[in-house]
XYZ file of C-alpha atoms in Angstrom:
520
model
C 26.434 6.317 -11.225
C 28.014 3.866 -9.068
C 28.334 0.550 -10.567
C 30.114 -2.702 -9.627
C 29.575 -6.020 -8.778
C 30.275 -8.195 -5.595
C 33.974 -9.047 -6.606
C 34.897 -5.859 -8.842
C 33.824 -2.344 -8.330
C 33.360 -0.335 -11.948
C 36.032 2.160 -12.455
C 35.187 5.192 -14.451
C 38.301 5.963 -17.026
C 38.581 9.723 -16.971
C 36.781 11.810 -18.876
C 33.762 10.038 -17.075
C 34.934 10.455 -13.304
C 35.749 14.312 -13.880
C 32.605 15.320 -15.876
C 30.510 13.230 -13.058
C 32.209 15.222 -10.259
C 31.006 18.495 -12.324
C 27.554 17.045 -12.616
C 27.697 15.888 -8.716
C 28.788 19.298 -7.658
C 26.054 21.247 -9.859
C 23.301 18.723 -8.606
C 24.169 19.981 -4.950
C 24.563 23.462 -5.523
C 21.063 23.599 -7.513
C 19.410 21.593 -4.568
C 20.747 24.181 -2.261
C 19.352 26.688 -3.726
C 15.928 25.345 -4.501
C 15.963 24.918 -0.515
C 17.005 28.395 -0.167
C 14.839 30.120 -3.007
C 12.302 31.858 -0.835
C 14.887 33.971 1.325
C 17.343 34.207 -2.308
C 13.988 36.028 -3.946
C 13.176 38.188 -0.439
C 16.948 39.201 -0.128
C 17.025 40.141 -4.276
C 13.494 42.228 -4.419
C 14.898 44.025 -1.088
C 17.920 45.230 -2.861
C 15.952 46.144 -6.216
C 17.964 42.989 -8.328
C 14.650 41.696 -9.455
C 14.186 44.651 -12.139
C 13.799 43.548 -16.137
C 17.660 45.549 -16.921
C 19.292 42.905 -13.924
C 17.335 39.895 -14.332
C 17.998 39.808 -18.244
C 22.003 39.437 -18.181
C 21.224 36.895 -15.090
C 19.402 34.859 -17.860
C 22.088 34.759 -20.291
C 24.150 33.606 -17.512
C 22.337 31.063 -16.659
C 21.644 30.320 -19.891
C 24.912 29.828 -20.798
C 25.760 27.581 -17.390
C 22.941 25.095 -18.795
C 24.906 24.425 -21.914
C 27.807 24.062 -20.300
C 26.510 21.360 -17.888
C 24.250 19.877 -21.159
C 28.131 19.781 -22.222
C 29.800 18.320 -19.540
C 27.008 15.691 -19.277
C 27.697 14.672 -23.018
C 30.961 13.985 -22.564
C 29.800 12.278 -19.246
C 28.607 9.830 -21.809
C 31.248 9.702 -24.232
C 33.443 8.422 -21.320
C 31.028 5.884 -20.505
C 30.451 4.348 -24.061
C 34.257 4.307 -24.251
C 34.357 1.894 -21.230
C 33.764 -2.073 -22.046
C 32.737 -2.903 -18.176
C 29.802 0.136 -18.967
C 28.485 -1.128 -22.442
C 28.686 -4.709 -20.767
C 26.011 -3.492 -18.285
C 23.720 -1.916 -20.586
C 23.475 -4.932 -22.393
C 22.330 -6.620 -19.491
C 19.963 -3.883 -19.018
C 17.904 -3.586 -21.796
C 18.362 -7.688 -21.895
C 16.210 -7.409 -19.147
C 13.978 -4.693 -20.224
C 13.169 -6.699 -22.562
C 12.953 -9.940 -21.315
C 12.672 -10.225 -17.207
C 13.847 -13.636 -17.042
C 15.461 -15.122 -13.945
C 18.844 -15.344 -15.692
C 18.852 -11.702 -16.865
C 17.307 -10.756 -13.383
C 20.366 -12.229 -11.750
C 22.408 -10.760 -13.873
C 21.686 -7.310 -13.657
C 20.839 -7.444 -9.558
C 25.283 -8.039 -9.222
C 24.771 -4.169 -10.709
C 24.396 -1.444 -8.323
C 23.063 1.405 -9.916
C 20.442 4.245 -10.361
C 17.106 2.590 -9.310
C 15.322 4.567 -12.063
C 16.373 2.564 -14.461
C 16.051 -0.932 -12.537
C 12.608 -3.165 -14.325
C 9.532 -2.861 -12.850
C 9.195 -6.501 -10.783
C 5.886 -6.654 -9.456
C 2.525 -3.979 -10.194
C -0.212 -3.209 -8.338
C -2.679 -4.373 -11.357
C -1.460 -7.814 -11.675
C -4.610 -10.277 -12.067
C -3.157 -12.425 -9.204
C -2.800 -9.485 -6.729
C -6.138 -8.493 -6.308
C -7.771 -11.818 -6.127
C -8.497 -11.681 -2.384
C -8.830 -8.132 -2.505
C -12.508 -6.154 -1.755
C -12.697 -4.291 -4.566
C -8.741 -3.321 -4.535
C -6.918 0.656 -4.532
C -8.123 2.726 -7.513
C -5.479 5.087 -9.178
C -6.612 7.432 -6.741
C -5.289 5.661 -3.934
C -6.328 2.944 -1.262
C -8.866 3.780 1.515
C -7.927 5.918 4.506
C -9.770 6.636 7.497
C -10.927 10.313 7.391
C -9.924 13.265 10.196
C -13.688 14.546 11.061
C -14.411 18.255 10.929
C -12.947 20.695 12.932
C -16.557 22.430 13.140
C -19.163 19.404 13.073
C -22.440 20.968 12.922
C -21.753 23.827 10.355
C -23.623 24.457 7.274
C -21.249 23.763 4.110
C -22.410 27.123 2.535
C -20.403 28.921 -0.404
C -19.826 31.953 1.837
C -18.527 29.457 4.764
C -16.315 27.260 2.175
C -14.719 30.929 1.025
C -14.093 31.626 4.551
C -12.125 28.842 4.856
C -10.242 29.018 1.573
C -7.458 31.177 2.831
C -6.974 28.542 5.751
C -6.881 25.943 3.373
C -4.440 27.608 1.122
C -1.998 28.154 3.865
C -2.440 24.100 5.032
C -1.780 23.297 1.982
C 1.389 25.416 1.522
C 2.899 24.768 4.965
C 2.282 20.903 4.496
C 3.824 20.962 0.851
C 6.979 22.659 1.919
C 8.155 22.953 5.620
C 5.601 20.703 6.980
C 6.169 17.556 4.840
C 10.147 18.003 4.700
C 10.247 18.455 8.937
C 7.988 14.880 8.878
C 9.627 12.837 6.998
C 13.744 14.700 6.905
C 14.990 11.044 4.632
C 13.413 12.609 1.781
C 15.304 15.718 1.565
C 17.846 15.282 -1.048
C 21.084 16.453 0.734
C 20.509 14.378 3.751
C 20.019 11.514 1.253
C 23.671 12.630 -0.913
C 25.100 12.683 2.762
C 23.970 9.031 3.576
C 24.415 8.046 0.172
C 27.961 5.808 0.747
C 26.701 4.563 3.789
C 23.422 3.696 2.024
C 25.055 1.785 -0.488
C 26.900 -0.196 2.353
C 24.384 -1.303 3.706
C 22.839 -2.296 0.264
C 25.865 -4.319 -0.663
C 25.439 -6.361 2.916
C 21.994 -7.110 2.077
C 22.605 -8.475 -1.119
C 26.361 -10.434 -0.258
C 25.929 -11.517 2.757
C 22.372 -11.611 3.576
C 21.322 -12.731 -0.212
C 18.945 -9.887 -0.445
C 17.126 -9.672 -3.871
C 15.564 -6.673 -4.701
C 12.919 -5.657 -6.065
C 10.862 -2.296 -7.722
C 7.508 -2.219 -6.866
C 4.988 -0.080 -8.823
C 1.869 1.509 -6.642
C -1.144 2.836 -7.675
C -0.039 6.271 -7.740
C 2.449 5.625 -9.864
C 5.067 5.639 -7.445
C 8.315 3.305 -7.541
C 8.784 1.536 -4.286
C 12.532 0.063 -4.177
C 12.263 -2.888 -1.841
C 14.659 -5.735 -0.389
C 13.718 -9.439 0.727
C 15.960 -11.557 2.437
C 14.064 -15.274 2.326
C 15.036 -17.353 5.256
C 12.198 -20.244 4.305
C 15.122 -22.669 3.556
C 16.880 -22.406 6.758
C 16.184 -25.100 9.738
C 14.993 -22.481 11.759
C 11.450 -22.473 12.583
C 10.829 -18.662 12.176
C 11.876 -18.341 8.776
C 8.935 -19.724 7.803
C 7.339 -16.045 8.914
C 7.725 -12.862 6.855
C 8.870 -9.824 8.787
C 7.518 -6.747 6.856
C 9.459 -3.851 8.178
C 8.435 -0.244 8.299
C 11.409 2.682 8.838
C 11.256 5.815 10.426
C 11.269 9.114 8.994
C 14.657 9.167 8.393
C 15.212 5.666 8.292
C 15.995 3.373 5.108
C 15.946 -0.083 4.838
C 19.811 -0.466 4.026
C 20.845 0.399 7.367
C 17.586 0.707 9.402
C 15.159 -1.861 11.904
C 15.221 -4.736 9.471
C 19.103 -6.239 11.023
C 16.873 -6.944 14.369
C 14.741 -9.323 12.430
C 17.097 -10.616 10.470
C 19.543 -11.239 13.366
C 16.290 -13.216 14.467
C 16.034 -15.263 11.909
C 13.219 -14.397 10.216
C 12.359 -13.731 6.479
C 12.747 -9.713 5.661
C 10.937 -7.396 3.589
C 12.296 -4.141 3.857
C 11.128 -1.034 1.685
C 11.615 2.660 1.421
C 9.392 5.342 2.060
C 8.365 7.337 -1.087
C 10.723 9.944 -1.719
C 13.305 7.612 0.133
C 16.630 6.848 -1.637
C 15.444 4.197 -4.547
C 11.750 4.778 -4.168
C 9.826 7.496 -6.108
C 7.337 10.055 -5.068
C 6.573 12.320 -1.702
C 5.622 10.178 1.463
C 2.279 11.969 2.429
C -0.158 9.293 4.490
C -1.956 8.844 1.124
C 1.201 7.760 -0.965
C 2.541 5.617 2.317
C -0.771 4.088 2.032
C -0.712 3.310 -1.593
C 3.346 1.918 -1.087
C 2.138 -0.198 1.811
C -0.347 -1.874 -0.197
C 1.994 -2.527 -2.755
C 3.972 -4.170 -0.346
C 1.895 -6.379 1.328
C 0.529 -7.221 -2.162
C 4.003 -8.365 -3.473
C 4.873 -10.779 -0.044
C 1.286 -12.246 -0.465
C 1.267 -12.659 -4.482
C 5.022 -12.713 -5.508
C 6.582 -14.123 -2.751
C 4.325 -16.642 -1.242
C 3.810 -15.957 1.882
C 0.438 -16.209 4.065
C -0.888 -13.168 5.594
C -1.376 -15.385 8.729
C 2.743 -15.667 8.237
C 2.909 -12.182 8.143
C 4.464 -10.033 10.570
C 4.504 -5.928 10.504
C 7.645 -3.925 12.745
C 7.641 -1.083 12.701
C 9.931 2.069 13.811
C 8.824 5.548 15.167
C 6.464 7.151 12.199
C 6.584 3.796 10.711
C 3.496 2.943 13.196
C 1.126 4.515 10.402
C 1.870 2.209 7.751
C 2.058 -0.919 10.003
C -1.196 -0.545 11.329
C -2.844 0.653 8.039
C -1.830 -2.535 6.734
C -3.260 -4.412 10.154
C -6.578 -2.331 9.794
C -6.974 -3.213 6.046
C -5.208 -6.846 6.136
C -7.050 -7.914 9.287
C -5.706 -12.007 8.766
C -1.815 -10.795 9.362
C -0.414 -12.373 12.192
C 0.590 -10.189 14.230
C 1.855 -6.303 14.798
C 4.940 -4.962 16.813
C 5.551 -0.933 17.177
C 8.745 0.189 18.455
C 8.907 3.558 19.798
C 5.484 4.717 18.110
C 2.688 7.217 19.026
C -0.979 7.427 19.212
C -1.379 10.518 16.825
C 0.625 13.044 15.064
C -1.037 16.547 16.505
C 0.433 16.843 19.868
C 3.902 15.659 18.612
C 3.908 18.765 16.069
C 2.319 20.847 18.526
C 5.337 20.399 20.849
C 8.044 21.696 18.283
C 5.834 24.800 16.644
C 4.978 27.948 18.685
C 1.591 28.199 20.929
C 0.338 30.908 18.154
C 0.625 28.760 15.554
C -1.579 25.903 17.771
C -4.880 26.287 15.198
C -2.846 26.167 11.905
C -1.104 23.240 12.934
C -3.687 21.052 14.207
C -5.457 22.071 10.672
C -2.746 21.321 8.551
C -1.828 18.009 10.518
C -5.578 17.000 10.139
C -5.918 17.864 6.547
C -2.691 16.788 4.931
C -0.040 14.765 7.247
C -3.179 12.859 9.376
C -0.630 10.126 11.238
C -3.732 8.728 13.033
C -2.214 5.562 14.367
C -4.630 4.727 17.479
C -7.729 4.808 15.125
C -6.278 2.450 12.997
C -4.946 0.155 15.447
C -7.770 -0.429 17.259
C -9.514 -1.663 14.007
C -7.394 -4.838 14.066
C -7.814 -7.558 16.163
C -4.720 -9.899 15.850
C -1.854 -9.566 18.923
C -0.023 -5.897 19.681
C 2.830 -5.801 21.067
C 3.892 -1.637 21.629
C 7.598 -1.298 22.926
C 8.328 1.941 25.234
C 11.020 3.586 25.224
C 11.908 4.772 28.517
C 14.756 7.799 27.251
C 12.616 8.720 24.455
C 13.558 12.084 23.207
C 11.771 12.546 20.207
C 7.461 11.336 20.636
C 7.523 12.782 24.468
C 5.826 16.043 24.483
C 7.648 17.314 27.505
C 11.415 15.929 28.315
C 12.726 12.287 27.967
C 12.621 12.091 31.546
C 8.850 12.625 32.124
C 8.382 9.411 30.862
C 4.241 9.649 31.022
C 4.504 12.327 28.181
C 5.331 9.655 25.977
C 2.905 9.283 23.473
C 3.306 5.088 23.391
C 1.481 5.658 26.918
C -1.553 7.329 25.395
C -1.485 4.847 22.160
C -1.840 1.702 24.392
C -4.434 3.239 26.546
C -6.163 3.691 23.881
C -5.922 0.282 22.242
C -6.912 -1.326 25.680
C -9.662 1.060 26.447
C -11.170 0.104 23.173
C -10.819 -3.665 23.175
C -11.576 -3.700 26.397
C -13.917 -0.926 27.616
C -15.290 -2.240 30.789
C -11.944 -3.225 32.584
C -10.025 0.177 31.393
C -12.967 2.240 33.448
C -12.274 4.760 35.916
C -10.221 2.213 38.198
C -7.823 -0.120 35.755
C -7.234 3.073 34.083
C -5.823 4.505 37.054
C -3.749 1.463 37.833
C -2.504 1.279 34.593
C -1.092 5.022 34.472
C 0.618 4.520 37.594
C 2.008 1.077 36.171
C 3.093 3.320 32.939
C 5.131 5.688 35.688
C 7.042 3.234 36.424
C 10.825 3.974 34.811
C 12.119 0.818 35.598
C 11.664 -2.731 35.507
C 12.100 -2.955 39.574
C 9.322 -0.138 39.490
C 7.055 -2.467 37.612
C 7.534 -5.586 39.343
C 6.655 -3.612 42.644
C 3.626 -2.177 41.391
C 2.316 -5.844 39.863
C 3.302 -7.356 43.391
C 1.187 -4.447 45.264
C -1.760 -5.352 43.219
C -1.614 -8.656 43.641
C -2.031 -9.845 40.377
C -2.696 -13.335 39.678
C -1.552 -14.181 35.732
C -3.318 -17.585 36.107
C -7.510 -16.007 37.068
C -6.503 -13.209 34.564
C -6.222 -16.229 31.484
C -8.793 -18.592 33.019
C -11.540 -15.169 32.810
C -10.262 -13.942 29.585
C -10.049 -17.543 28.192
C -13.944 -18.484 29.266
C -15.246 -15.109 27.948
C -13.112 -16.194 24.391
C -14.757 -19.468 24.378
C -18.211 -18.261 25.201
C -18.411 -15.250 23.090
C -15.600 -15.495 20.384
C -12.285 -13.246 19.997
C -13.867 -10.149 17.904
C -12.969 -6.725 20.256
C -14.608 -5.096 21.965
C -15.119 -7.568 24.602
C -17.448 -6.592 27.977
C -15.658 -8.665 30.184
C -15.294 -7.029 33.387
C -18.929 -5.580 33.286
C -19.607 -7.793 36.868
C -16.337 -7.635 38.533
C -15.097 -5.585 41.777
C -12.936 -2.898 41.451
C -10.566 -4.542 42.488
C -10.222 -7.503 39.836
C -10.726 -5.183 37.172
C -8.064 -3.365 38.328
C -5.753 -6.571 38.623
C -7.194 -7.412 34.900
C -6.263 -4.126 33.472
C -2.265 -4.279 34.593
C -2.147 -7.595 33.525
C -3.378 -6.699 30.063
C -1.112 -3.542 29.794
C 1.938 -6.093 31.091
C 0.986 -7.847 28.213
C 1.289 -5.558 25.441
C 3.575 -3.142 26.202
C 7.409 -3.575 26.889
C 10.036 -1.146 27.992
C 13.573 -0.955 26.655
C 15.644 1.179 28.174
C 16.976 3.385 25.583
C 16.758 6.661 23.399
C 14.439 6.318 20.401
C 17.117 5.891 17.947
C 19.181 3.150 19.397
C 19.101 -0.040 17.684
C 16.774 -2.671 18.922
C 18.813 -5.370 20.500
C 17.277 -9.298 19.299
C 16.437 -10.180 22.692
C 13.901 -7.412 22.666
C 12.328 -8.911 19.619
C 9.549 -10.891 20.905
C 6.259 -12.088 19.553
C 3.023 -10.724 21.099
C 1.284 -11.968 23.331
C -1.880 -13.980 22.574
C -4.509 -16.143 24.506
């Protein structure tokens, strides 16, 4: 445990530091070896070790390691009942177990310790939170859009369904070990133990210098979703009247990940982490991401007070798919930014797995880790802005330097050609992939001059067709121009809603790339 407050840091006597060292220790070796089970049981039934007269002393042996940890944990607590700055904060704690005033609340949150045992502060139940709701998540989970079969058209017979069963079975294994662990790497426990000082750095800035409070969120599934919110609502700046809700990569957390760029901003934060993710419980499949998101959006509407129409969602990388579930299923938020995000998860995994394994990955993508960002997106119709990458190593399907294999390309072709079907035909799409070519911003510029674009026709048409036929996409404007203006049309539109930065896909956002979308 690692406990302190902002002007002392708790100091273990003794007996507690050593027998937590032992515990430490153990806790690494056994999650080394759970990672390492499957090749530890081929390598043992190879050499024969797996036999009743071998594995029967191994037990005792085992057996007799458990009491000595069971031991060495009970001392553990001997040492920590022994210490007055320890018994001082589980007072506190079960004060506010019992009683969640603000007092107690403020209290405890000077503690930093295991998030297990931190109050529940907001749940998904909660009269107030599902007010505005249609209907609200079930304990099975909030609504997600569906993958549709591989083979439409095929009778869902007995003999076909045990057919597929073996299929199935291995989709379900792949995505419940290897799959879900190379997806989302922050949730593997030794990466976690690695970043845990740094983690708890970038905790302590939050809550000192930032005056974070944070908060434990409870989803429908029964998941824990540690969160952080830095309120900038009394500050004279204007945008801290807006809530930034930010989503983290895969192997991002919100102590040290996107939320500074906000923040630098001057905008109100919520940060959260990922099931699975240091503080927050659970396994971050798409249906328990849902379910935190929810919970999320929930607690800034409900607890916090904030307006979905003040309601911002950033997100990172794989962060895209919670964003723009929450934009699909919160349709009054005000707007939606994606850094460095993709259109859709299957030709991302396809580009790290062998060709042979092309079927069972598209399956098991579809079935169990179904990232479908594009389909969700273009079910909201506030303001997008996408921002490209141009160095992107990790979502381009080729190299970083074949810049129109990056999959942001492909996600806002597809949000224009949807919202806008008649201008992204044959010809603006064509203008618009050679815009996307473009690897700098002296490329761009030339290719907007060639065309001839003129910004102030492009609003005057878009802004008669809004006032004549209202703002809900798809719109048909375009149906009677030239090629020509539809063309011009189409890269002012993609100007519009994507941006390039000039970096690799991890590199911090600089502030002066955080901009506001773009809206008539």
């Amino acid at each position: 445990m690692d406990l302190g407050t902002a002007d002392t840091y708790y100091q273990p006597r003794a007996l507690e530091k050593h027998a937590d060292s032992i515990l430490a220790l153990a806790s690494v070796f056994w999650s080394i070896s759970y990672y390492s089970s499957p090749f530890a049981f081929f390598y043992l039934y190879r050499k024969g070790y797996l036999s009743l007269s071998k594995v029967v002393p191994f037990s005792h042996y085992a057996g007799t390691l458990l009491l000595l940890l069971a031991g060495v944990a009970c001392l553990r607590g001997v040492g920590r009942w022994t210490n007055p700055q320890y018994r001082q904060f589980i007072t506190i704690l079960e004060a506010t177990h019992r009683n969640q005033s603000a007092e107690n609340k403020r209290q405890l949150a000077s503690y930093n310790f295991d998030f297990r045992s931190w109050p529940v502060d907001f749940h998904w139940e909660e009269p107030s939170s599902r007010k505005e709701s249609r209907g609200g998540p079930s304990r099975r989970g909030v609504a997600l859009l569906r993958p549709e079969p591989l083979h439409r058209g095929t009778a869902d017979t007995l003999l076909n369904r045990a057919k597929k069963l073996p299929c199935q079975i291995t989709s379900y294994l792949v995505a419940h070990t290897l799959g879900r662990r190379m997806l989302y790497p922050g949730s593997v426990y030794l990466l976690q133990k690695a970043l845990m000082p740094v983690l708890l750095q970038g905790q302590a800035r939050l809550v000192e210098e930032c005056d974070g409070r944070r908060a434990k969120l409870l989803a429908c599934d029964g998941n824990e979703i540690d969160t952080m919110f830095v309120d900038r609502r009394g500050t004279a700046e204007p945008q801290g009247q807006k809530l930034v809700i930010c989503c983290e990569g895969n192997a991002g957390f919100y102590e040290v990940g996107c939320v500074s760029t906000p923040l630098e901003a001057g905008y109100s934060v919520l940060g959260w982490n990922h099931p699975g993710f240091a503080g927050s419980t659970g396994v971050p499949f798409p249906q328990n991401e849902a379910n935190a998101m929810d919970v999320v959006v929930q607690f800034a509407v409900h607890r916090l007070g904030f307006q979905p129409q003040d309601i911002i969602l950033y997100a990172w990388s794989i962060g895209g798919f919670t964003a723009t579930w929450a934009a699909m299923s919160y349709p009054d938020i005000s707007a939606v930014i994606l850094d460095a995000s993709f259109d859709d998860l299957v030709p991302l995994a396809l580009k790290v797995m062998p060709d042979s394994c092309r079927g069972l990955v598209t399956r098991t993508v579809r079935q169990h880790l179904n990232l479908n960002n594009a389909e969700q997106l273009c079910r909201y119709q506030g303001p997008v802005l996408l921002i490209r990458r141009t160095k992107d190593e990790i979502i381009t399907t080729t190299a970083p330097e074949d810049i129109m294999s990056n999959r942001g390309n492909d996600l806002l072709l597809k949000l224009l050609q949807h919202r806008y079907p008649h201008v992204m035909a044959e010809e603006g799409l064509q203008v618009v992939r050679q815009w996307l070519e473009a690897s700098s911003q002296l490329e761009e510029a030339s290719i907007y001059s060639r065309w001839e674009v003129e910004e102030d026709w492009c609003l005057s048409v878009l802004r008669s067709y809004q006032a004549e036929h209202g703002p809900d996409f798809p719109w048909s404007v375009g149906e009677d121009m030239s090629a020509r203006e539809r063309q011009q049309l189409a890269l002012f539109l993609a100007q519009k809603h994507l941006h390039n930065f000039e970096a690799t896909h991890c590199t911090p956002l600089p502030v002066q790339h955080f901009q506001m979308p773009w809206h008539l």
